[in-house]
PDB file of C-alpha atoms and ligand atoms in Angstrom:
ATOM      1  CA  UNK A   1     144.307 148.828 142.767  1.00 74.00           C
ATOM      2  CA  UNK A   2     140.766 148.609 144.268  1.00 83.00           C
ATOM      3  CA  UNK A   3     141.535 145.805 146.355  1.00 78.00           C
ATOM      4  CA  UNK A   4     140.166 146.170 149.992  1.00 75.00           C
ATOM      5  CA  UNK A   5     139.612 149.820 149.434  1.00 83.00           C
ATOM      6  CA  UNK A   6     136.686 151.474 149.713  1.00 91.00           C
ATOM      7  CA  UNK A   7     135.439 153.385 146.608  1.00 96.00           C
ATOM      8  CA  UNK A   8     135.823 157.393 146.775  1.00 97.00           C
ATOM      9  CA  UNK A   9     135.602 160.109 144.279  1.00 98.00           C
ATOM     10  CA  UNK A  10     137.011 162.610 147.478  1.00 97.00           C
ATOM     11  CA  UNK A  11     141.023 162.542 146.560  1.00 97.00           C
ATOM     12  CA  UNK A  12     140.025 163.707 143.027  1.00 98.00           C
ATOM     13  CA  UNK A  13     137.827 166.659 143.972  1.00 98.00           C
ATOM     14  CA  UNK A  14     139.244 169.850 143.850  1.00 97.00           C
ATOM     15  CA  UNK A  15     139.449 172.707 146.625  1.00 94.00           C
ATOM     16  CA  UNK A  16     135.669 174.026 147.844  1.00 90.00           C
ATOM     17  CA  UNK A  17     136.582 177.358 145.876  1.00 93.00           C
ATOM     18  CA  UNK A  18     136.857 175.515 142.459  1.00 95.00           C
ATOM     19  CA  UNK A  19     133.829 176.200 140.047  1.00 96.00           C
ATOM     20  CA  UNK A  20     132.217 174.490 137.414  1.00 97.00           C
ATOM     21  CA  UNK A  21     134.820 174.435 135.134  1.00 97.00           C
ATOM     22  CA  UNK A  22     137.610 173.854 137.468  1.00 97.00           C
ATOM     23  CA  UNK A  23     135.513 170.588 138.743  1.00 98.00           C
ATOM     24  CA  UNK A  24     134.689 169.498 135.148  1.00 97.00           C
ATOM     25  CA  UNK A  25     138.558 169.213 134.873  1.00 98.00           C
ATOM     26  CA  UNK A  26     139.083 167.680 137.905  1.00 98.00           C
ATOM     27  CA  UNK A  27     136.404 165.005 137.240  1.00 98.00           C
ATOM     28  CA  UNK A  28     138.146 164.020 133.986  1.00 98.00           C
ATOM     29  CA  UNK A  29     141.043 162.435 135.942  1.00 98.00           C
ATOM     30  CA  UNK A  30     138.770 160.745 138.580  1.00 98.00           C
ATOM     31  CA  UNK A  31     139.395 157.476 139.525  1.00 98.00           C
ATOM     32  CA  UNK A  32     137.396 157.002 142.861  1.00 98.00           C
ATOM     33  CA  UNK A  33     136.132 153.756 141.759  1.00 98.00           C
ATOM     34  CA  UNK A  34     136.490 150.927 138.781  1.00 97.00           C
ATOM     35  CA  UNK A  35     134.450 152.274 136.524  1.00 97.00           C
ATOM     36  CA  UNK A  36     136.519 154.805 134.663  1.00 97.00           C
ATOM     37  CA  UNK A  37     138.742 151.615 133.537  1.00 96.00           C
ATOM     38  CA  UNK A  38     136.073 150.663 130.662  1.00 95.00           C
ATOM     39  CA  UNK A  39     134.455 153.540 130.176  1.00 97.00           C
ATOM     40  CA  UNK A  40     135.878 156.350 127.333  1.00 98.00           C
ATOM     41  CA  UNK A  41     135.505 159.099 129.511  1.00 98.00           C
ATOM     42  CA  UNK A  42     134.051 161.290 132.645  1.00 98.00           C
ATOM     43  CA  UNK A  43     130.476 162.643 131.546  1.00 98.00           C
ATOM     44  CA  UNK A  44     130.194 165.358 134.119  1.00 98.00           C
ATOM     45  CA  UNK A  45     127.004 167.797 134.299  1.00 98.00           C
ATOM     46  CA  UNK A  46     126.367 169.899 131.421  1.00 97.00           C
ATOM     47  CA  UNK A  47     124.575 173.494 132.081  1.00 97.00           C
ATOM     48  CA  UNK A  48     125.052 176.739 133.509  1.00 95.00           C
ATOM     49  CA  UNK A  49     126.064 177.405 136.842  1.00 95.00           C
ATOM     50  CA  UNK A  50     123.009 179.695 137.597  1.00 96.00           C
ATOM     51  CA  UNK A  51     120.537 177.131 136.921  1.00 97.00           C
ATOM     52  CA  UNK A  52     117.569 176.911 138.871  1.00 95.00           C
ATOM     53  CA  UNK A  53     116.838 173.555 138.256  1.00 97.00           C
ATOM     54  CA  UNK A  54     119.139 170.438 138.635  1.00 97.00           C
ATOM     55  CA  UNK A  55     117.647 167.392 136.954  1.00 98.00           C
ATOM     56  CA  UNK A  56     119.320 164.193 138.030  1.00 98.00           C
ATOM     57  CA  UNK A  57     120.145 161.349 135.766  1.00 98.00           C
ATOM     58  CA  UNK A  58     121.414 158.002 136.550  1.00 97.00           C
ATOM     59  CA  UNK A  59     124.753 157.894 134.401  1.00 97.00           C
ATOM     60  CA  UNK A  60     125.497 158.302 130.595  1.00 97.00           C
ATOM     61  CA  UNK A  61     124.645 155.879 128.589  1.00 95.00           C
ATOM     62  CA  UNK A  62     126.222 154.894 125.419  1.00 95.00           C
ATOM     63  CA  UNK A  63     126.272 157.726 123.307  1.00 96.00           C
ATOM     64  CA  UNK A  64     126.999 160.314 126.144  1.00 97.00           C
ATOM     65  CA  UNK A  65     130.167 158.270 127.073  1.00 97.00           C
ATOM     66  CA  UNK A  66     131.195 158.688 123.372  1.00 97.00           C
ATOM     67  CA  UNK A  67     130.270 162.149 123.305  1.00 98.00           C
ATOM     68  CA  UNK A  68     131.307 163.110 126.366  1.00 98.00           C
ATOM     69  CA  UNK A  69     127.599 164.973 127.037  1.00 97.00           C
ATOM     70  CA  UNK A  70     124.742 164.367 129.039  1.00 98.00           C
ATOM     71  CA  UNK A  71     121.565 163.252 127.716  1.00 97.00           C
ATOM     72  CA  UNK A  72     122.956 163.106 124.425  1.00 97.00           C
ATOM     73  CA  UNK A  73     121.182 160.387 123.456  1.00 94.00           C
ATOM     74  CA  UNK A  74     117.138 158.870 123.037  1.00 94.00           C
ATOM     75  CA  UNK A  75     117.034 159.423 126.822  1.00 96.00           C
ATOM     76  CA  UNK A  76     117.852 163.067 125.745  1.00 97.00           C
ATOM     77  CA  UNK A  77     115.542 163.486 123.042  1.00 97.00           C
ATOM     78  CA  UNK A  78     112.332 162.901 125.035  1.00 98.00           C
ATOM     79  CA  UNK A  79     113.927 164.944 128.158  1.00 98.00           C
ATOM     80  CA  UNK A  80     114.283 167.980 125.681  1.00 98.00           C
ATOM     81  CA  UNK A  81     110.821 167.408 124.517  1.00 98.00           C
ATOM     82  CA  UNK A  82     109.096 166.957 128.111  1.00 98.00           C
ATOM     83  CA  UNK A  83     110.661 169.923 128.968  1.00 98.00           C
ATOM     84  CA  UNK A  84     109.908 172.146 126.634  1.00 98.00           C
ATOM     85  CA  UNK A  85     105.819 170.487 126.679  1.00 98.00           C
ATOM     86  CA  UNK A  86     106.184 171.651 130.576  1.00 98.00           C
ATOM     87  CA  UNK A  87     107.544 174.849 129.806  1.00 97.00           C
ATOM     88  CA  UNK A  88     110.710 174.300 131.106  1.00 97.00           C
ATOM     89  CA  UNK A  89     113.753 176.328 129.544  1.00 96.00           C
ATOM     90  CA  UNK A  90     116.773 173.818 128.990  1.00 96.00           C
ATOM     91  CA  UNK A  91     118.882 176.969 129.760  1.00 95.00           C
ATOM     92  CA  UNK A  92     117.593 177.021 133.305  1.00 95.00           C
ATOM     93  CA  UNK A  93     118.506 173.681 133.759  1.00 98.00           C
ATOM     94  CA  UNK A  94     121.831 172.197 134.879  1.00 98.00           C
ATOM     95  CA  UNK A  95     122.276 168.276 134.472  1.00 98.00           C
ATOM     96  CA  UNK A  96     124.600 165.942 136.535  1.00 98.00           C
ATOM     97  CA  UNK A  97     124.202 162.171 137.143  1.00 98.00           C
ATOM     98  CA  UNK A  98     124.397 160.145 139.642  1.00 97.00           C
ATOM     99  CA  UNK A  99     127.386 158.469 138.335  1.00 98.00           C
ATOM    100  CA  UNK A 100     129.849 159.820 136.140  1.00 98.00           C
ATOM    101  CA  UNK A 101     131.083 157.050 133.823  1.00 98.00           C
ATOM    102  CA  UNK A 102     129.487 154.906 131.598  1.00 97.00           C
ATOM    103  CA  UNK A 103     128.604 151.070 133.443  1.00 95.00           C
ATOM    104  CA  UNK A 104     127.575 148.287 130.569  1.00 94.00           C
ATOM    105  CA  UNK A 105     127.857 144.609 130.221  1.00 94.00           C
ATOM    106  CA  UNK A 106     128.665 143.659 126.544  1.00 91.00           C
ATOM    107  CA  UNK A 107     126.704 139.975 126.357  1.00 89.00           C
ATOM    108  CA  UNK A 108     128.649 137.546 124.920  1.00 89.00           C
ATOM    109  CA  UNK A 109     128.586 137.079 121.071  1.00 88.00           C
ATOM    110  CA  UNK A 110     127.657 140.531 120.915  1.00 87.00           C
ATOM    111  CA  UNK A 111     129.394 143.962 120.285  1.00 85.00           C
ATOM    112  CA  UNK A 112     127.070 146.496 121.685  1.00 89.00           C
ATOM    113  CA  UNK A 113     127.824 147.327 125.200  1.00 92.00           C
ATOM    114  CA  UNK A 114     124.114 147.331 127.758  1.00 91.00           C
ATOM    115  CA  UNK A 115     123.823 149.744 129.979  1.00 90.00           C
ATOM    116  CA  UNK A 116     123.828 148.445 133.422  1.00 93.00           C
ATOM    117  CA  UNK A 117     122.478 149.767 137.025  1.00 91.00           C
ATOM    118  CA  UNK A 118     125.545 151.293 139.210  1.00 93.00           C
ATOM    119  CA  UNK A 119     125.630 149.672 142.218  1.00 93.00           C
ATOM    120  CA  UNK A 120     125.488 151.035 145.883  1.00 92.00           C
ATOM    121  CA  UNK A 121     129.052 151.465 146.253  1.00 94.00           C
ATOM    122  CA  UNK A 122     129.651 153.338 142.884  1.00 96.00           C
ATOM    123  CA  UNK A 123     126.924 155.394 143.432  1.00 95.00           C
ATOM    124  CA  UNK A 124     128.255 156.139 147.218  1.00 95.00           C
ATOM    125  CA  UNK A 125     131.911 156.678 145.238  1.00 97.00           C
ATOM    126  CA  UNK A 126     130.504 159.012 142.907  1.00 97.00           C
ATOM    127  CA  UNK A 127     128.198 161.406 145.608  1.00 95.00           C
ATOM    128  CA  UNK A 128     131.161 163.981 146.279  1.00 96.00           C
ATOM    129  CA  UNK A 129     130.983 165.119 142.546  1.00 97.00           C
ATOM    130  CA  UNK A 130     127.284 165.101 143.009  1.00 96.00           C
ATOM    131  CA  UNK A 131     127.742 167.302 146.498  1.00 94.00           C
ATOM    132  CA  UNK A 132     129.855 169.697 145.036  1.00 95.00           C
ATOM    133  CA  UNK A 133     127.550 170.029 142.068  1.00 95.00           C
ATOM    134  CA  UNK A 134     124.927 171.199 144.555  1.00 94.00           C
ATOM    135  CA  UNK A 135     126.825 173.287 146.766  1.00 93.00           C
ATOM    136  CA  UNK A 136     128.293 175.541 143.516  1.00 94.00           C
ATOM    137  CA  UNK A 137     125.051 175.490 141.472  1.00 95.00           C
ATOM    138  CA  UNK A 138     122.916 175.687 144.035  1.00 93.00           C
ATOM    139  CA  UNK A 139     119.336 175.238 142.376  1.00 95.00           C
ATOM    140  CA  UNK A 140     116.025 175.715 143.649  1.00 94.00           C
ATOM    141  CA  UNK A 141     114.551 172.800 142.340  1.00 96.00           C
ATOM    142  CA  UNK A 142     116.499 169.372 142.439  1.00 97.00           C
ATOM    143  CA  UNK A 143     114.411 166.621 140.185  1.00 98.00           C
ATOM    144  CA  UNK A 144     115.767 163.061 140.657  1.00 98.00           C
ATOM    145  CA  UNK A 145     114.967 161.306 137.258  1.00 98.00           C
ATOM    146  CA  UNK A 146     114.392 157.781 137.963  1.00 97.00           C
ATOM    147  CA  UNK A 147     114.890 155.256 140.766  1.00 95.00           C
ATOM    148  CA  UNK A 148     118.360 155.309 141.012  1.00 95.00           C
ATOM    149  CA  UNK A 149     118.948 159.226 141.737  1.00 96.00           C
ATOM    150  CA  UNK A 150     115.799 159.222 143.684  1.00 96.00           C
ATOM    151  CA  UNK A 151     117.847 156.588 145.858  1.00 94.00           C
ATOM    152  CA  UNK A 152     120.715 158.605 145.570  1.00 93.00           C
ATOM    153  CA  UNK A 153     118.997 161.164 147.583  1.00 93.00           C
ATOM    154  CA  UNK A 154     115.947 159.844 149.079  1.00 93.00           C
ATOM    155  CA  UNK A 155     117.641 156.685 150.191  1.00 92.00           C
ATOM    156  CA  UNK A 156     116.952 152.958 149.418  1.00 92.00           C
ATOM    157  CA  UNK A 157     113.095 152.886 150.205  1.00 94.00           C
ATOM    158  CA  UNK A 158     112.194 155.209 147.789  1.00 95.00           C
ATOM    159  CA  UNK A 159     109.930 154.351 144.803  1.00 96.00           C
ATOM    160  CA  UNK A 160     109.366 156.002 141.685  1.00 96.00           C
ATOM    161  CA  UNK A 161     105.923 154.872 141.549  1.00 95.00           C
ATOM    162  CA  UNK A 162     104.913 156.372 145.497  1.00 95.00           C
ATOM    163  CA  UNK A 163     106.652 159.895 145.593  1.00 96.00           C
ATOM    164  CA  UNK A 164     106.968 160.924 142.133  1.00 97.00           C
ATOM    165  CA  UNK A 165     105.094 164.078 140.852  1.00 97.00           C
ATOM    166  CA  UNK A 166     105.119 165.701 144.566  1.00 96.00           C
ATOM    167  CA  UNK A 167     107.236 168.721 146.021  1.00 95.00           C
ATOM    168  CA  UNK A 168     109.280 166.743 148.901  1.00 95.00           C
ATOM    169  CA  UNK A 169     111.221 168.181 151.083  1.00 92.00           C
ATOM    170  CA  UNK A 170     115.337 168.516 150.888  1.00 91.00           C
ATOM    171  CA  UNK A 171     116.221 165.240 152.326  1.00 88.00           C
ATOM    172  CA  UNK A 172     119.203 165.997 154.985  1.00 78.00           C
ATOM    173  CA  UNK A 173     121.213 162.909 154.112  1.00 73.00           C
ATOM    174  CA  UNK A 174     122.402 164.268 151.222  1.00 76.00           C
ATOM    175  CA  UNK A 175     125.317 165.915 152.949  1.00 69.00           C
ATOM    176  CA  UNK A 176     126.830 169.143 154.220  1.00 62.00           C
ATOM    177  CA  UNK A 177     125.519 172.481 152.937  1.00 69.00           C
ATOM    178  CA  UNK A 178     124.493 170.855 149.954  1.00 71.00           C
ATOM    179  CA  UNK A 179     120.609 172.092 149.970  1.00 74.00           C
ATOM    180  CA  UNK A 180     121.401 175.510 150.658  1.00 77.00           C
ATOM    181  CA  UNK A 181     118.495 177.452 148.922  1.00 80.00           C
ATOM    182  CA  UNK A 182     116.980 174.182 147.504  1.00 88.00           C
ATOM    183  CA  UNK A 183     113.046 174.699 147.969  1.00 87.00           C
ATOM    184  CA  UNK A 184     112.389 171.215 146.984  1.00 91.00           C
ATOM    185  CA  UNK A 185     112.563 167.714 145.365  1.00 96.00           C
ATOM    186  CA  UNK A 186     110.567 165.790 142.576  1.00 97.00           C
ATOM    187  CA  UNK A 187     111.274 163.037 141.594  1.00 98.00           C
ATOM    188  CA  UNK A 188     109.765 161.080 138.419  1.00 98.00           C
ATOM    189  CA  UNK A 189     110.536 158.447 136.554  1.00 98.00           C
ATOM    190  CA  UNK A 190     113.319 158.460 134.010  1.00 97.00           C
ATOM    191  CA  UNK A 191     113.187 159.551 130.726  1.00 98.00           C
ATOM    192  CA  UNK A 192     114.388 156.293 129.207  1.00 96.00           C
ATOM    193  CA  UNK A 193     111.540 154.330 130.438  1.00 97.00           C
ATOM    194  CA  UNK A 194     109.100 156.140 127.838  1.00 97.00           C
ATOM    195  CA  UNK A 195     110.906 154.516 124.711  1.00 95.00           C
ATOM    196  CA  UNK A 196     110.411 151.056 126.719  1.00 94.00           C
ATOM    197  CA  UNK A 197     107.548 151.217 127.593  1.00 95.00           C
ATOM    198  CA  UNK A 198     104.271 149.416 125.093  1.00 95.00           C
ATOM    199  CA  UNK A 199     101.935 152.182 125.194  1.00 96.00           C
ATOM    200  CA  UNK A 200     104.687 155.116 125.395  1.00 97.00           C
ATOM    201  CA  UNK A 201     101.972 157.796 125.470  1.00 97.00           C
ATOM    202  CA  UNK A 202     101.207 157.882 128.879  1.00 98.00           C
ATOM    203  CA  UNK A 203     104.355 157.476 130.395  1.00 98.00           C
ATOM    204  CA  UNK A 204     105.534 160.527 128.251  1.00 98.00           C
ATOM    205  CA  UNK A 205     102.219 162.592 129.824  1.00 98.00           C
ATOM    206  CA  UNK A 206     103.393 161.709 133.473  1.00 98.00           C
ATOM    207  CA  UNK A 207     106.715 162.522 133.404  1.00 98.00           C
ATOM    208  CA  UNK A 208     105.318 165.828 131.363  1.00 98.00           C
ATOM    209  CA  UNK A 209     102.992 166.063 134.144  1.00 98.00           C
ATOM    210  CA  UNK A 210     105.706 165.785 137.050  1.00 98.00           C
ATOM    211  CA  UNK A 211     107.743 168.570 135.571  1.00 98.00           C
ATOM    212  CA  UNK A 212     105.416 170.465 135.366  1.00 98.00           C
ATOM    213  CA  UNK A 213     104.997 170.867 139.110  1.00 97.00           C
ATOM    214  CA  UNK A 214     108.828 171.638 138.908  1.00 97.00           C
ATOM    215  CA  UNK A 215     107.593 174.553 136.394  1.00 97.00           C
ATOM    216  CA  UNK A 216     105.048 175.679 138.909  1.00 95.00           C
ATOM    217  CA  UNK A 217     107.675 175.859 141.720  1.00 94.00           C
ATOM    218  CA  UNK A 218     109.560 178.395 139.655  1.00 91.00           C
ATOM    219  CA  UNK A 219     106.567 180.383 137.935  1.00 83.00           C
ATOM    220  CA  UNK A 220     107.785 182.876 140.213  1.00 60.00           C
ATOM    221  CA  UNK A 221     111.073 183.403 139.467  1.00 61.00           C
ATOM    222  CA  UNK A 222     111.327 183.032 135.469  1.00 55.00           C
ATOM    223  CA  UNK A 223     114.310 183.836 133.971  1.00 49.00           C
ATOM    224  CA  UNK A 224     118.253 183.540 134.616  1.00 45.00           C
ATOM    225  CA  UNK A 225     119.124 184.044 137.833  1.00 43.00           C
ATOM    226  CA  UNK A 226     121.700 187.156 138.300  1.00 41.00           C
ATOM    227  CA  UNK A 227     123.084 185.720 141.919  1.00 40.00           C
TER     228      UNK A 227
HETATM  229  N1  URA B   1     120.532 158.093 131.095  1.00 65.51           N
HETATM  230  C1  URA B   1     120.959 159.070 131.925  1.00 65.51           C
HETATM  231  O1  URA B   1     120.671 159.099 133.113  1.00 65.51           O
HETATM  232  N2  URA B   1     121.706 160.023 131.397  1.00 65.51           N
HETATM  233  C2  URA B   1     122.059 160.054 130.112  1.00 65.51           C
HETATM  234  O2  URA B   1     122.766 160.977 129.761  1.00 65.51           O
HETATM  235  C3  URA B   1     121.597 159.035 129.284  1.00 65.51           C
HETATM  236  C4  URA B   1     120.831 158.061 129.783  1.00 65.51           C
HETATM  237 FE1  SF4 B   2     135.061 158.795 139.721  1.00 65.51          FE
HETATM  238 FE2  SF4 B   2     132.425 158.664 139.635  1.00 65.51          FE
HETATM  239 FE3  SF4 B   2     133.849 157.871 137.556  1.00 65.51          FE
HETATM  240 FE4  SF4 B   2     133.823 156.390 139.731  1.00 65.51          FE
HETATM  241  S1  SF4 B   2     132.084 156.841 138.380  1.00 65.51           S
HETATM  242  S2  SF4 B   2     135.636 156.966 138.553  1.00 65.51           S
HETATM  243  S3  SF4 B   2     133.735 157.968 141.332  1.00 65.51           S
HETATM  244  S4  SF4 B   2     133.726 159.966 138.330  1.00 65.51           S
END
């Protein structure tokens, strides 16, 4: 079916006047690239539609593609907790990925299925939803957790470890009217690298640390927004 085509979420998106819900139904039948074909289903952002934050995963892992929510998971549990330790309301926060759909390798011998990096093309296949994520919640803060939504936005030269904690600006490749409002980007590193890491306690302190700025960017403006 894929053969020779390009990969491309676009045929699957519905009109520009559709809203969250209408999209989150939409994105259930998508089949822009391969990788709805082994995965159980479309994880599409979870939050409300006036939040001022977008955080930026990669894709669901294992237990969001079972559940069929974002951050679901470990990932989830220490994204919960840096948020709240930065003063961060979950309920101002609105959380897509990258990609929609679960991508693992199950090694041979073995029955639990590895989560594995999207590639360039599935990640290019996937940006509409991502787009039209933007463009209806428009937040005022975008944070791109880990390297690959950081490339996602920033582009392939970006690294975690060299622009992470910083307010950069709205980076105009990420397509049509879809930074309208946005005051900024941070990036920082993804959640699931904390649980990796050896000595987990300072990892979890800089990712604390880099949403923290994200709090400071809307000190200001506290609260639901009513528009
Ligand atoms: N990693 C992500 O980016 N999102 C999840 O929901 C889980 C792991
Ligand atoms: Fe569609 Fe994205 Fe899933 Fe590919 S990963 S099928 S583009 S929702």
């Amino acid at each position: 079916m894929y053969e020779g085509r390009q990969y491309d979420a676009t045929p699957f998106l519905p009109g520009r006047r559709a809203r969250l819900p209408g999209m989150r139904k939409a994105a259930a039948g998508c089949q822009g690239c391969p990788l709805h074909r082994d995965a159980t289903q479309t994880v599409f952002g979870d939050g409300r539609a006036s939040a001022c934050v977008m955080l930026i995963g990669e894709q669901p892992g294992d237990q969001e593609d079972l559940q069929g929510r974002p951050f679901v998971g470990p990932a989830g549990t220490v994204l919960m907790r840096a948020l709240g330790d930065a003063g961060i309301d979950p309920e101002q926060t609105y959380v897509p990925h990258v990609v929609n759909h679960f991508t693992f390798t199950v090694p041979e011998g073995r029955k639990r299925r590895i989560h594995k990096a999207p590639s360039l093309r599935e990640t290019t296949a996937c940006r509409p939803w991502l787009v039209a994520d933007l463009r209806v919640v428009a937040p005022e803060v975008v944070v791109a957790l880990g390297a690959t939504a950081g490339k996602a936005l920033l582009g392939p030269s970006f690294r975690v470890t060299e622009q992470r904690g910083a307010l950069l600006p709205w980076p105009d490749r990420v397509g049509a009217d879809s930074g309208d409002g946005v005051r900024g980007l941070i990036a920082t590193i993804h959640p699931s690298a904390v649980p990796r890491a050896e000595d987990r306690e300072p990892v979890y302190r800089g990712l604390v640390a880099d949403l923290r700025v994200v709090a400071e960017v809307i000190d200001d403006r506290r609260g639901t927004r009513t528009t």
